[in-house]
Short mmCIF file of C-alpha atoms in Angstrom, two decimals:
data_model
loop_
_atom_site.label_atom_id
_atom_site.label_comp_id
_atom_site.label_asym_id
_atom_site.label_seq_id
_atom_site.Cartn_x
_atom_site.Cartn_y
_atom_site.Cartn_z
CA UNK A 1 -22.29 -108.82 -91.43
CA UNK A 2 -22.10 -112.39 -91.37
CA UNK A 3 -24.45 -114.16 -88.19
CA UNK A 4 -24.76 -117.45 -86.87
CA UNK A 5 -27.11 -119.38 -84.38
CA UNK A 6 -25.49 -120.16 -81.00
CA UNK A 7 -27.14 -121.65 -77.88
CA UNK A 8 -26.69 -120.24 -74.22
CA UNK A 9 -25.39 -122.37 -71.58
CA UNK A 10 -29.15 -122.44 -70.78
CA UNK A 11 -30.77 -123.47 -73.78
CA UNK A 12 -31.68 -120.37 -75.51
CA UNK A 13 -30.79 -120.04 -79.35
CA UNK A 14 -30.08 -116.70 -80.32
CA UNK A 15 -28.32 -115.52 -83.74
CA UNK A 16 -25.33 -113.20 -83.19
CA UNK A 17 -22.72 -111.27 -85.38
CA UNK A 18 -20.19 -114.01 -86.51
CA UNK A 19 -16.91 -112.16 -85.42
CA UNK A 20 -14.19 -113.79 -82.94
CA UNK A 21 -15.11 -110.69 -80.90
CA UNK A 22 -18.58 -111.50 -80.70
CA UNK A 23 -18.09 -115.10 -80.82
CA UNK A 24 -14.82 -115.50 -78.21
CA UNK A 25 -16.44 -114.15 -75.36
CA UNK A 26 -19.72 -116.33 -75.29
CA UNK A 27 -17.92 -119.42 -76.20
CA UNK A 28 -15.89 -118.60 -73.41
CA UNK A 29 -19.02 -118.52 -71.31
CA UNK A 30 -20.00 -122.23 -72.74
CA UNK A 31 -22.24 -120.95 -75.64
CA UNK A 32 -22.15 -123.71 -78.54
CA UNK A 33 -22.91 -123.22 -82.07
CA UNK A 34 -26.52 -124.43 -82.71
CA UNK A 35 -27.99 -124.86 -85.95
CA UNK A 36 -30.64 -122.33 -87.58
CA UNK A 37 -34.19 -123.65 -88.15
CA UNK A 38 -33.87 -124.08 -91.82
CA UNK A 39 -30.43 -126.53 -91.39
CA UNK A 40 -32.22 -128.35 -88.40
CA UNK A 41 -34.80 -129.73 -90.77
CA UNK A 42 -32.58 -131.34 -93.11
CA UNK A 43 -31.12 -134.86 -92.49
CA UNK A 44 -28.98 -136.70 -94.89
CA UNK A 45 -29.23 -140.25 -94.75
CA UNK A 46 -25.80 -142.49 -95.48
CA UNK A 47 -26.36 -144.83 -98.12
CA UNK A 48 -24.81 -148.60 -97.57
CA UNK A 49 -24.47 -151.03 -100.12
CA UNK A 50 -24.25 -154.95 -99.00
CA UNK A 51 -21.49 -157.09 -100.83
CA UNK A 52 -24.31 -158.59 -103.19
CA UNK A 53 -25.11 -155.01 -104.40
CA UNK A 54 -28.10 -154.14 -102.37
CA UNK A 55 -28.37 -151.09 -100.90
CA UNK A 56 -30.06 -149.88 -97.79
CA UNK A 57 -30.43 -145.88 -96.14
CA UNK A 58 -29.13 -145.49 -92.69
CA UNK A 59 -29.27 -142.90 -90.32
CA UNK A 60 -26.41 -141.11 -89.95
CA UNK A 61 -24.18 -142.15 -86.88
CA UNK A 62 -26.76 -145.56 -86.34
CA UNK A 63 -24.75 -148.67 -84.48
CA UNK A 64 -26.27 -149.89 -87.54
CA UNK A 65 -23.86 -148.82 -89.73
CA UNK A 66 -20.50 -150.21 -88.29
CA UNK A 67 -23.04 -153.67 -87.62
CA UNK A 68 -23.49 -153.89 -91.67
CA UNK A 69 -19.45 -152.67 -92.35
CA UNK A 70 -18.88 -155.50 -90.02
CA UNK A 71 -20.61 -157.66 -92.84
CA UNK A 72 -18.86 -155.91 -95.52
CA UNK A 73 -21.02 -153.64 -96.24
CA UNK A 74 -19.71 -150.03 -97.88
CA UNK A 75 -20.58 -146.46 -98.07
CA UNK A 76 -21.49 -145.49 -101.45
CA UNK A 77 -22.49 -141.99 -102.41
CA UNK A 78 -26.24 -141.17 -102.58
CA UNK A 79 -28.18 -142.52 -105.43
CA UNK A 80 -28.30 -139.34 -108.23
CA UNK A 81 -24.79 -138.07 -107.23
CA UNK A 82 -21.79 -138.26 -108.94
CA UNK B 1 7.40 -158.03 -96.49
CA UNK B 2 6.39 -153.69 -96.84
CA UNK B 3 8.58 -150.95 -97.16
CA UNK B 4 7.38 -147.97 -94.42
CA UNK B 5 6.34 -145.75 -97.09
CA UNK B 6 3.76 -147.52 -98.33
CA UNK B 7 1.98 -146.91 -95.25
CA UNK B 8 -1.19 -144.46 -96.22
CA UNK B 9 -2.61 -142.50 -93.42
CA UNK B 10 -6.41 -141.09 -93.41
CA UNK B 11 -8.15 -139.53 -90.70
CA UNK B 12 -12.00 -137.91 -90.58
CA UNK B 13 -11.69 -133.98 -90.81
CA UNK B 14 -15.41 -135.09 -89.43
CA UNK B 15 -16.29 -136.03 -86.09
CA UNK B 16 -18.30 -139.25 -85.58
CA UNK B 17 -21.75 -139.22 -84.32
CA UNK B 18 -20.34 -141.32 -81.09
CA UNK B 19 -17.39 -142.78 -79.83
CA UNK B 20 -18.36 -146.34 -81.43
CA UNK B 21 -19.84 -145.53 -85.39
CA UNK B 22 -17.11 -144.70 -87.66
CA UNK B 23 -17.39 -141.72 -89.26
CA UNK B 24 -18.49 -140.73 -93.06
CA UNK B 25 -15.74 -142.61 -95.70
CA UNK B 26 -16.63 -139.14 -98.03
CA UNK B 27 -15.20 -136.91 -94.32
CA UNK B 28 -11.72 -139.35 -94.72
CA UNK B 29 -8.67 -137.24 -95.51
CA UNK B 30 -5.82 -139.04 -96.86
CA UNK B 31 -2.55 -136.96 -95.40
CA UNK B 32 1.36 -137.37 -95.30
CA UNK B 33 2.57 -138.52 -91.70
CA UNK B 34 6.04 -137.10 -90.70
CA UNK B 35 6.03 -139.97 -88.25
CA UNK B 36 7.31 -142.44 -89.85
CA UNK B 37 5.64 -145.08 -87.77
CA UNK B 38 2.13 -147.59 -88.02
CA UNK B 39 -0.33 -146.50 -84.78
CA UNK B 40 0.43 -149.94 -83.19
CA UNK B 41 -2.55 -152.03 -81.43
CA UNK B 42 -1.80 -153.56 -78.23
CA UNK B 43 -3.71 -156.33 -76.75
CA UNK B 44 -2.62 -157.38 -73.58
CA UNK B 45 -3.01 -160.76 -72.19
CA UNK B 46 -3.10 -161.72 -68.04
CA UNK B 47 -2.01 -165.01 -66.69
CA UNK B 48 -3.24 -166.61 -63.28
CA UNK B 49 0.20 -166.24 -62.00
CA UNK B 50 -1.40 -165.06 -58.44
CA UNK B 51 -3.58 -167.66 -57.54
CA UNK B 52 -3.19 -170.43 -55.21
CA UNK B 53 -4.42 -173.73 -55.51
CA UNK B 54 -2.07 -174.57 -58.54
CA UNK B 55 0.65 -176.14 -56.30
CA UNK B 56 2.94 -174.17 -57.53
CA UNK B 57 3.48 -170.45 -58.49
CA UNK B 58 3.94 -170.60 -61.94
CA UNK B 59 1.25 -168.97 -64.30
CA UNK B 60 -0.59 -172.03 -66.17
CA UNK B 61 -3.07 -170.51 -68.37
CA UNK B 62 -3.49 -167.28 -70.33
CA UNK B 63 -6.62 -165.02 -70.18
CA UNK B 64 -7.38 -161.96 -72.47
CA UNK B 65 -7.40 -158.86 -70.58
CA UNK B 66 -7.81 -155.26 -72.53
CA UNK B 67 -6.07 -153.35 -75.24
CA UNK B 68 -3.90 -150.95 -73.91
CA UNK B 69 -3.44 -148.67 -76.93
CA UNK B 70 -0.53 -146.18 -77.23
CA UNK B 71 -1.28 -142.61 -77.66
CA UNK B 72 -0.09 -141.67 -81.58
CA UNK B 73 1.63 -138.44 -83.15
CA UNK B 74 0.33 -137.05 -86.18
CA UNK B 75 3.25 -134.78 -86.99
CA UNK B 76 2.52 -132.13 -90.01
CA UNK B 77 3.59 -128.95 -91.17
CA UNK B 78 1.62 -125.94 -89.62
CA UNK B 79 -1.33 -125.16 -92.10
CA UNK B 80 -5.03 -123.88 -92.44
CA UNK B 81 -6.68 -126.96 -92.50
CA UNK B 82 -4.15 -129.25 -89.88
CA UNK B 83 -4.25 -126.45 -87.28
CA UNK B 84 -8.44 -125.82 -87.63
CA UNK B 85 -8.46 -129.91 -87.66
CA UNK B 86 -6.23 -130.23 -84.49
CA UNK B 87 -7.19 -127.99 -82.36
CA UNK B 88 -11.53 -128.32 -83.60
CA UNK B 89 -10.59 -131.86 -82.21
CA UNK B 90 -8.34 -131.12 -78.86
CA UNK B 91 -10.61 -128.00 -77.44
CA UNK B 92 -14.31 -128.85 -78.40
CA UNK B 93 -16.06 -125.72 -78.77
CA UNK B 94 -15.63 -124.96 -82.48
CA UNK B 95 -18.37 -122.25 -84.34
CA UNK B 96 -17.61 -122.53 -87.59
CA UNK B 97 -18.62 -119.58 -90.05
CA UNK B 98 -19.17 -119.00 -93.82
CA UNK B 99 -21.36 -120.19 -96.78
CA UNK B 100 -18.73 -120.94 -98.78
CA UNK B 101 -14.96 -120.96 -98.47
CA UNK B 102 -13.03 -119.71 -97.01
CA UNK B 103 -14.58 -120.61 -93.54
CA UNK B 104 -13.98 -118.71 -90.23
CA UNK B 105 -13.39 -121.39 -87.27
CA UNK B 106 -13.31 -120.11 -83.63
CA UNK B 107 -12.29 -122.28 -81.26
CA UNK B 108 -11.88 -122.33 -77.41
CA UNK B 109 -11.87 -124.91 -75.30
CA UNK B 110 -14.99 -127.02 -74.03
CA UNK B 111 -16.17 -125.97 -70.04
CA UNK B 112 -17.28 -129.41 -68.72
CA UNK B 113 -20.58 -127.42 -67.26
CA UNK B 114 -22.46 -126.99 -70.55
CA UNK B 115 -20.18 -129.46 -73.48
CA UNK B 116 -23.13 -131.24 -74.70
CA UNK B 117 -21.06 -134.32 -74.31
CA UNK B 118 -19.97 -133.48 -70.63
CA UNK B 119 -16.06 -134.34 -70.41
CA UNK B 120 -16.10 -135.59 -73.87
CA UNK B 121 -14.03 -134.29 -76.85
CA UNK B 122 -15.63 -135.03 -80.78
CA UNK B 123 -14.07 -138.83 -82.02
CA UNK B 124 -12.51 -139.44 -85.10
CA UNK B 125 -11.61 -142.25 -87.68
CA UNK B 126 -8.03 -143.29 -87.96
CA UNK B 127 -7.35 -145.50 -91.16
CA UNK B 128 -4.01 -146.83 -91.83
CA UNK B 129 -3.31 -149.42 -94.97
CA UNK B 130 -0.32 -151.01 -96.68
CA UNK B 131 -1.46 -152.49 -100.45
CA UNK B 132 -5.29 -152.50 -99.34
CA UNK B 133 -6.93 -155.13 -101.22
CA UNK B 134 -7.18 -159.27 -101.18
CA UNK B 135 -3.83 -159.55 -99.75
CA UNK B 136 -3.33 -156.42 -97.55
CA UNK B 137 -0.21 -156.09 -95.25
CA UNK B 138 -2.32 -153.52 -92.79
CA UNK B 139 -6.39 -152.39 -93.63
CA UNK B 140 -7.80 -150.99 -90.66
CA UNK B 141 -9.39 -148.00 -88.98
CA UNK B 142 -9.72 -147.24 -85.32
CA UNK B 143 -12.72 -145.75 -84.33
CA UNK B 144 -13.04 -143.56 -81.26
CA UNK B 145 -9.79 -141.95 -81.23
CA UNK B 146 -9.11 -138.01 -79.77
CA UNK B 147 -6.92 -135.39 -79.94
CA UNK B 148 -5.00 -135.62 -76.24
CA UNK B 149 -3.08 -133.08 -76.78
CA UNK B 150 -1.71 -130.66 -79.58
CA UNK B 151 1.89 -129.19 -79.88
CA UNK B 152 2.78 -125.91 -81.86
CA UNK B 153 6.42 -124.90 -82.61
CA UNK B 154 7.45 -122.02 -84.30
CA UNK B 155 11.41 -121.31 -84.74
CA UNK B 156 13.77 -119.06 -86.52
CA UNK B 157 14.71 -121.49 -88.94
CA UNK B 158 13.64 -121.33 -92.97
CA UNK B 159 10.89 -123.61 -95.01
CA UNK B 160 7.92 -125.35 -93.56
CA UNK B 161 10.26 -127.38 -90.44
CA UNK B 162 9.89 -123.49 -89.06
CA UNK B 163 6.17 -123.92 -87.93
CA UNK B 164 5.06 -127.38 -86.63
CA UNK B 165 1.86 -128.97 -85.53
CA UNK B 166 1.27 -131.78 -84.04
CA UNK B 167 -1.43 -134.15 -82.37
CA UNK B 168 -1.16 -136.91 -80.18
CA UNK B 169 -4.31 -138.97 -80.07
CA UNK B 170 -5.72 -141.40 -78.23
CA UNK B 171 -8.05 -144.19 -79.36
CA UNK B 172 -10.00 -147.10 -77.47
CA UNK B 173 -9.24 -149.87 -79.07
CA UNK B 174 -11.80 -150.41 -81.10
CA UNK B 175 -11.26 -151.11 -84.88
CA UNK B 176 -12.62 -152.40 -87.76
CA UNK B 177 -10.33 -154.51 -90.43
CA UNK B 178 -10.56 -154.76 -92.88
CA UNK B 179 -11.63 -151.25 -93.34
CA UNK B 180 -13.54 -151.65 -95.78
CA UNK B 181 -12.51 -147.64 -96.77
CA UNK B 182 -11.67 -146.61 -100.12
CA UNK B 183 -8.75 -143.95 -99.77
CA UNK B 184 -9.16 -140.78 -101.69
CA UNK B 185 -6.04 -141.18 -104.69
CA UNK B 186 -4.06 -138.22 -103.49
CA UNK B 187 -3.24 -136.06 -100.48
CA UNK B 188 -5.65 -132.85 -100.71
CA UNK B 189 -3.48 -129.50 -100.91
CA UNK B 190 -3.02 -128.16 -97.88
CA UNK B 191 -2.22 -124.54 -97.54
CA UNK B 192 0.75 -124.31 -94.85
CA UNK B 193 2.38 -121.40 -93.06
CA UNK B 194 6.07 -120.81 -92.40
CA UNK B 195 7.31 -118.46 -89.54
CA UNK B 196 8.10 -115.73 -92.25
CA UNK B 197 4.56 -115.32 -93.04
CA UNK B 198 3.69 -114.24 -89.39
CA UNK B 199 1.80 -111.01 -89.20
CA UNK B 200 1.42 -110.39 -85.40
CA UNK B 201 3.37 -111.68 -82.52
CA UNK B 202 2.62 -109.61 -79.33
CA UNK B 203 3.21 -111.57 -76.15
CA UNK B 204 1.89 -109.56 -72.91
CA UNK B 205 2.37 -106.32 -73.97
CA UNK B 206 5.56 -106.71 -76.01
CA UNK B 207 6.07 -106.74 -79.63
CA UNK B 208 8.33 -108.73 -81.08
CA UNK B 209 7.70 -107.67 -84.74
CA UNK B 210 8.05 -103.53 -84.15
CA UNK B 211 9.71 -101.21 -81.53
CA UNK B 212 12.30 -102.30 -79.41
CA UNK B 213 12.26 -105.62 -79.26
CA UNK B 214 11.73 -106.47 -83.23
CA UNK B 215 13.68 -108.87 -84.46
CA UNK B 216 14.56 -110.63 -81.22
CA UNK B 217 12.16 -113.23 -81.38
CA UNK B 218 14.28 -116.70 -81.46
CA UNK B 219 11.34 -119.72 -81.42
CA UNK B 220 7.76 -120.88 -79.33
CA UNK B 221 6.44 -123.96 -78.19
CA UNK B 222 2.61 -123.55 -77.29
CA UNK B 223 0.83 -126.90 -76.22
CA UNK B 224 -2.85 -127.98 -75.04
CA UNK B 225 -3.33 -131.18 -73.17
CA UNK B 226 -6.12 -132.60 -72.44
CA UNK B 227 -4.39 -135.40 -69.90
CA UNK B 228 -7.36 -138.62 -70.90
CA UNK B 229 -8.26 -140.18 -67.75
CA UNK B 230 -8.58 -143.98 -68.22
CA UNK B 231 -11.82 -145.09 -70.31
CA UNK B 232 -12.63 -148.63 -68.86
CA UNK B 233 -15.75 -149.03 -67.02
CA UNK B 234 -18.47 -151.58 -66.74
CA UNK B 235 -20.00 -151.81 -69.86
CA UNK B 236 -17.29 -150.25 -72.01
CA UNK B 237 -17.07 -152.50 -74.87
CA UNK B 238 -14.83 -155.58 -76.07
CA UNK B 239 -13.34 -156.16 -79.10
CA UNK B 240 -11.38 -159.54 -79.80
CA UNK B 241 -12.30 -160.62 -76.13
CA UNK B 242 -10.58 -158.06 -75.02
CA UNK B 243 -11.80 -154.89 -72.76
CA UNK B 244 -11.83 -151.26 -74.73
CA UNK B 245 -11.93 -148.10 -73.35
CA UNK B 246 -15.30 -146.63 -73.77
CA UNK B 247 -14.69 -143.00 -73.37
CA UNK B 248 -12.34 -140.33 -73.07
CA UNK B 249 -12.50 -138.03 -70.82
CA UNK B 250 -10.52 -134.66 -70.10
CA UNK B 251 -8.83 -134.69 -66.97
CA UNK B 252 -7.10 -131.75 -65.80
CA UNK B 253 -6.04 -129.58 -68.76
CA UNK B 254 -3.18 -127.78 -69.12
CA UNK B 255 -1.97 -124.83 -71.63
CA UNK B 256 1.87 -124.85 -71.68
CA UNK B 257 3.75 -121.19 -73.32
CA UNK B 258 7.44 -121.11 -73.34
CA UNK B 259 9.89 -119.07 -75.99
CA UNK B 260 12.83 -117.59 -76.06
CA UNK B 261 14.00 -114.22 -77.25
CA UNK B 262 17.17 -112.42 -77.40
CA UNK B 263 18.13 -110.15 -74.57
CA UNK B 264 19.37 -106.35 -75.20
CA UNK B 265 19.63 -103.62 -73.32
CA UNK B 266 16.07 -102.57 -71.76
CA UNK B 267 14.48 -106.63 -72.14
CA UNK B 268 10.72 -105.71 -70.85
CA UNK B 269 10.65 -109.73 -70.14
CA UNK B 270 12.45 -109.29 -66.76
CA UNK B 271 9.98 -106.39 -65.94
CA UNK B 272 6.99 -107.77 -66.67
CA UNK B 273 8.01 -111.16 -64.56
CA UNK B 274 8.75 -108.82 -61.65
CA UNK B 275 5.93 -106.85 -61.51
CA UNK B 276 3.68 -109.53 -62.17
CA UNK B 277 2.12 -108.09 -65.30
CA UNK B 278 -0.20 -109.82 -67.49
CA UNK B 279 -1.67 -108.72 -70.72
CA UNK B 280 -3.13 -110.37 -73.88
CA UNK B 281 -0.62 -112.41 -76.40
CA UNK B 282 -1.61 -112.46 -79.97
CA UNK B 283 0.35 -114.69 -82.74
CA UNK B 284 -1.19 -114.20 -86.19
CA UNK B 285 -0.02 -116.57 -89.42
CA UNK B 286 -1.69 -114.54 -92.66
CA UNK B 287 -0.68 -116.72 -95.78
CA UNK B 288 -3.24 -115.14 -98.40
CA UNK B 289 -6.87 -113.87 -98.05
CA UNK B 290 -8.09 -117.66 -98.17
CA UNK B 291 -5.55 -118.77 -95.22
CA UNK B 292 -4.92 -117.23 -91.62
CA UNK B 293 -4.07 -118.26 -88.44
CA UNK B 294 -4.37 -116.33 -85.16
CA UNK B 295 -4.18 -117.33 -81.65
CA UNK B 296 -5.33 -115.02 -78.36
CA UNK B 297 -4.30 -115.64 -75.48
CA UNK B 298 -6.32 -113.74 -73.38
CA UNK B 299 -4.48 -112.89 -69.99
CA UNK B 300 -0.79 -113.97 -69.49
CA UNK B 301 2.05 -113.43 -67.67
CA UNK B 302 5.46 -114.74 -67.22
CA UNK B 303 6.41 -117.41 -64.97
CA UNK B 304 10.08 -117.58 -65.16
CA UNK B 305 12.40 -116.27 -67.49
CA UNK B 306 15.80 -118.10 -67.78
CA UNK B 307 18.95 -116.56 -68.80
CA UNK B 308 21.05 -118.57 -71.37
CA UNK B 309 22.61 -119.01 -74.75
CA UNK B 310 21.33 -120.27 -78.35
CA UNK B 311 23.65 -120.32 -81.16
CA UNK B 312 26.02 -117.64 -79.16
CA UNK B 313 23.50 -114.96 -78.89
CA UNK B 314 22.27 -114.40 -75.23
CA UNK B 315 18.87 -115.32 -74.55
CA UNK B 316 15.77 -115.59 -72.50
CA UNK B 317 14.19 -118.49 -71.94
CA UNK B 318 10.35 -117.64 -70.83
CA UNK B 319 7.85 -119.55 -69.26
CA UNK B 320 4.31 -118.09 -69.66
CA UNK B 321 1.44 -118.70 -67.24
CA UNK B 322 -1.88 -117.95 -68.78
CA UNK B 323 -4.91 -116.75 -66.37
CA UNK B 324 -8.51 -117.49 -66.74
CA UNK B 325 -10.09 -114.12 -67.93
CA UNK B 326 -13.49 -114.31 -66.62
CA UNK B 327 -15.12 -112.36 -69.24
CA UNK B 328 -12.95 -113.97 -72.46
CA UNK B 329 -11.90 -117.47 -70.87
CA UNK B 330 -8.18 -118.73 -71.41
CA UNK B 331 -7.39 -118.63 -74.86
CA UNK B 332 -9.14 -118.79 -78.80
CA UNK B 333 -8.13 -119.87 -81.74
CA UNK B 334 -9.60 -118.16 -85.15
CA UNK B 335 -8.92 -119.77 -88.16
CA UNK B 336 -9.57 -119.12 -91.84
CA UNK B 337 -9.46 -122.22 -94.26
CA UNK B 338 -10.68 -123.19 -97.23
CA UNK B 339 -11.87 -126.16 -95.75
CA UNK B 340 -15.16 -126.97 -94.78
CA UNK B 341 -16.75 -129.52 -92.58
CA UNK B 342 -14.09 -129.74 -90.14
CA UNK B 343 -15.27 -131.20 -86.43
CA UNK B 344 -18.82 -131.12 -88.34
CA UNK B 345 -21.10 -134.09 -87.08
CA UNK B 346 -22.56 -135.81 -89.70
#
């Protein structure tokens, strides 16, 4: 049976049996997904590239990154990707 | 000079970290429109037209005020990945399920009490281009916009016309052009239902697939509106000079039901009306293992139910009137799509 983290209109994060049965009910109640420790711990930075080619890491959702599209700066995939 | 259909359309399947930073290009869609029109920007200027002192009462001078931006339809064919987009977008409380595809995405709507974003829906990017490039007719994308409200229509008519979804957004006014956004080359596959491919369709207690009242099921609008209050406030942003909105917030939402059906001897729709019963209403779309659709409407009854005529067969219109269920809320959407990352912050 498949699970997934959700957290309690009070803050607790509990993991639960991912079934609309399961899951209806306590979203209904204003339970929100939450993410498991393991996911938590992982960010993934956006990589922008200025117009001369250099390339800076920005955090994702940063005012900093509509600031450097503003300059015509682009999103590029990360370094190592295809 | 551009011909309409070079217009390309993209949207974020992704939902931006705020109302102001523009969301992931690698979470831009590039999708078909059926409406056949650009989102249109609308700055609005003010004159000085009521003040004295001029000598005369004749505006003199111009003065930038806000942009008032329409709302926008995105108009597509009922499938997986446009109804889990849509209504992800329009309700706010999405779990989403599944290591790999397909995903599971239940979906009800937001309580203001505990959204982490209080009255707030999840933003997305709107890009719209015509020859992007050095010398582009349109290059732009709106950032901020929401899903006001989302319309589904399912009628007894064949090919994809026979189930219908769409989204009318809102947006602040805020842009970017140019975009600066590559557009993926081609429209991803999307995996789309048709009315023929429904596999449940129960509406308070009556089913319209089985039993007596099989085959009497004529069409269904169902619609969720989120009715925006206005988003200007001190401190909400300019762009161009002009005032933005700088959120958008829920007002009173509303879940509209109506269908009609044909009437025969022994109709349960004028018995339920009478007696005020309520019940659950299930509609289930099952294209293949990968693809489903299923809506639950937890508690409704019938409002009004309207004798009349379509296409010479005697019919009912009916009005449904859906109650809060205290233990399973108003109404949830489960969805099964291939695609992932849909409402996904990242």
């Amino acid at each position: 049976m498949e699970q997934c983290w959700m957290r309690s209109p009070t803050g607790d994060v509990k993991q639960v049996n991912a079934t609309p049965d399961v899951l209806g009910p306590l979203m209904a109640q204003g339970w929100h997904q939450a993410q498991g420790p393991a996911v938590a711990a992982a960010l993934v930075m956006v990589l922008m590239q200025s117009p001369s080619g250099e390339t800076q890491e920005v955090a994702p959702g940063s005012p900093a990154i509509s600031q450097l599209m503003a300059q015509g700066w682009h999103e590029v995939p990360p370094q190592g990707s295809k | 000079m551009a011909n309409i259909q070079e217009l390309m359309n993209g949207w974020s399947y992704g939902a931006q970290h705020n109302i102001s930073t523009v969301a992931p290009t690698a979470q831009i869609w590039r999708q078909t429109n059926l409406n056949t029109r650009p989102w249109a920007k609308v700055p609005v200027n003010e004159d000085d037209r009521a003040e004295i002192g001029k000598g005369h009462e004749f505006p003199t001078e111009l003065f930038k005020s806000h942009y008032n931006m329409p709302t926008y339809e995105i108009s597509k064919y009922c499938s997986s990945e446009m109804l889990a987009w849509a209504l992800s977008f329009a309700l706010g409380n999405t779990t989403v399920t599944g290591s790999t595809a397909p995903y599971t995405y239940v979906i009800v709507p937001a309580l203001g009490a505990t959204n982490p974003t209080g009255l707030e829906l999840p933003y997305f990017s709107f890009v719209q281009q015509i020859r992007p490039g050095g010398s582009a007719i349109l290059d732009e994308v709106l950032i901020g916009c929401a899903v006001r409200s989302v319309r589904i229509s399912i009628k007894n008519s064949p090919g994809r016309a026979s189930a219908m979804c769409t989204a009318e957004c809102a947006t602040t006014g805020q842009y970017t052009s140019p975009s600066t956004i590559t557009l993926p080359t081609s429209v991803p596959l999307l995996h789309e239902f048709n009315a023929g491919m429904i596999s449940a369709l129960t509406i308070n207690g009556i089913n319209y697939l089985s039993g007596g009242s099989g085959k009497q099921f004529v069409s269904l609008d169902m619609s969720w509106d989120n009715n925006f209050r206005p988003g200007f406030f001190p401190g909400s942003g300019t762009q161009d000079g002009y005032q933005i909105q700088g959120r958008l917030e829920w007002g009173d939402r509303t879940f509209g039901f109506q269908m009609v059906v044909r009437v025969q001897y022994g109709s349960q729709e004028y018995t339920n009306l009478i007696n005020l019963t309520t019940g659950t209403s299930t509609i289930t779309f099952t294209r293949d293992a990968q693809n489903s659709f299923s809506v639950a409407i937890q508690q409704q009854g019938f409002q009004v139910a309207e004798l009349g005529n379509t296409d010479g067969i005697v019919t009912l219109a009916v009005t449904g009137e859906q109650l809060y269920n205290p233990t399973n809320g108003l109404v949830t959407f489960t969805i099964l799509t291939p695609q992932a990352g849909v409402c996904a912050v990242n």
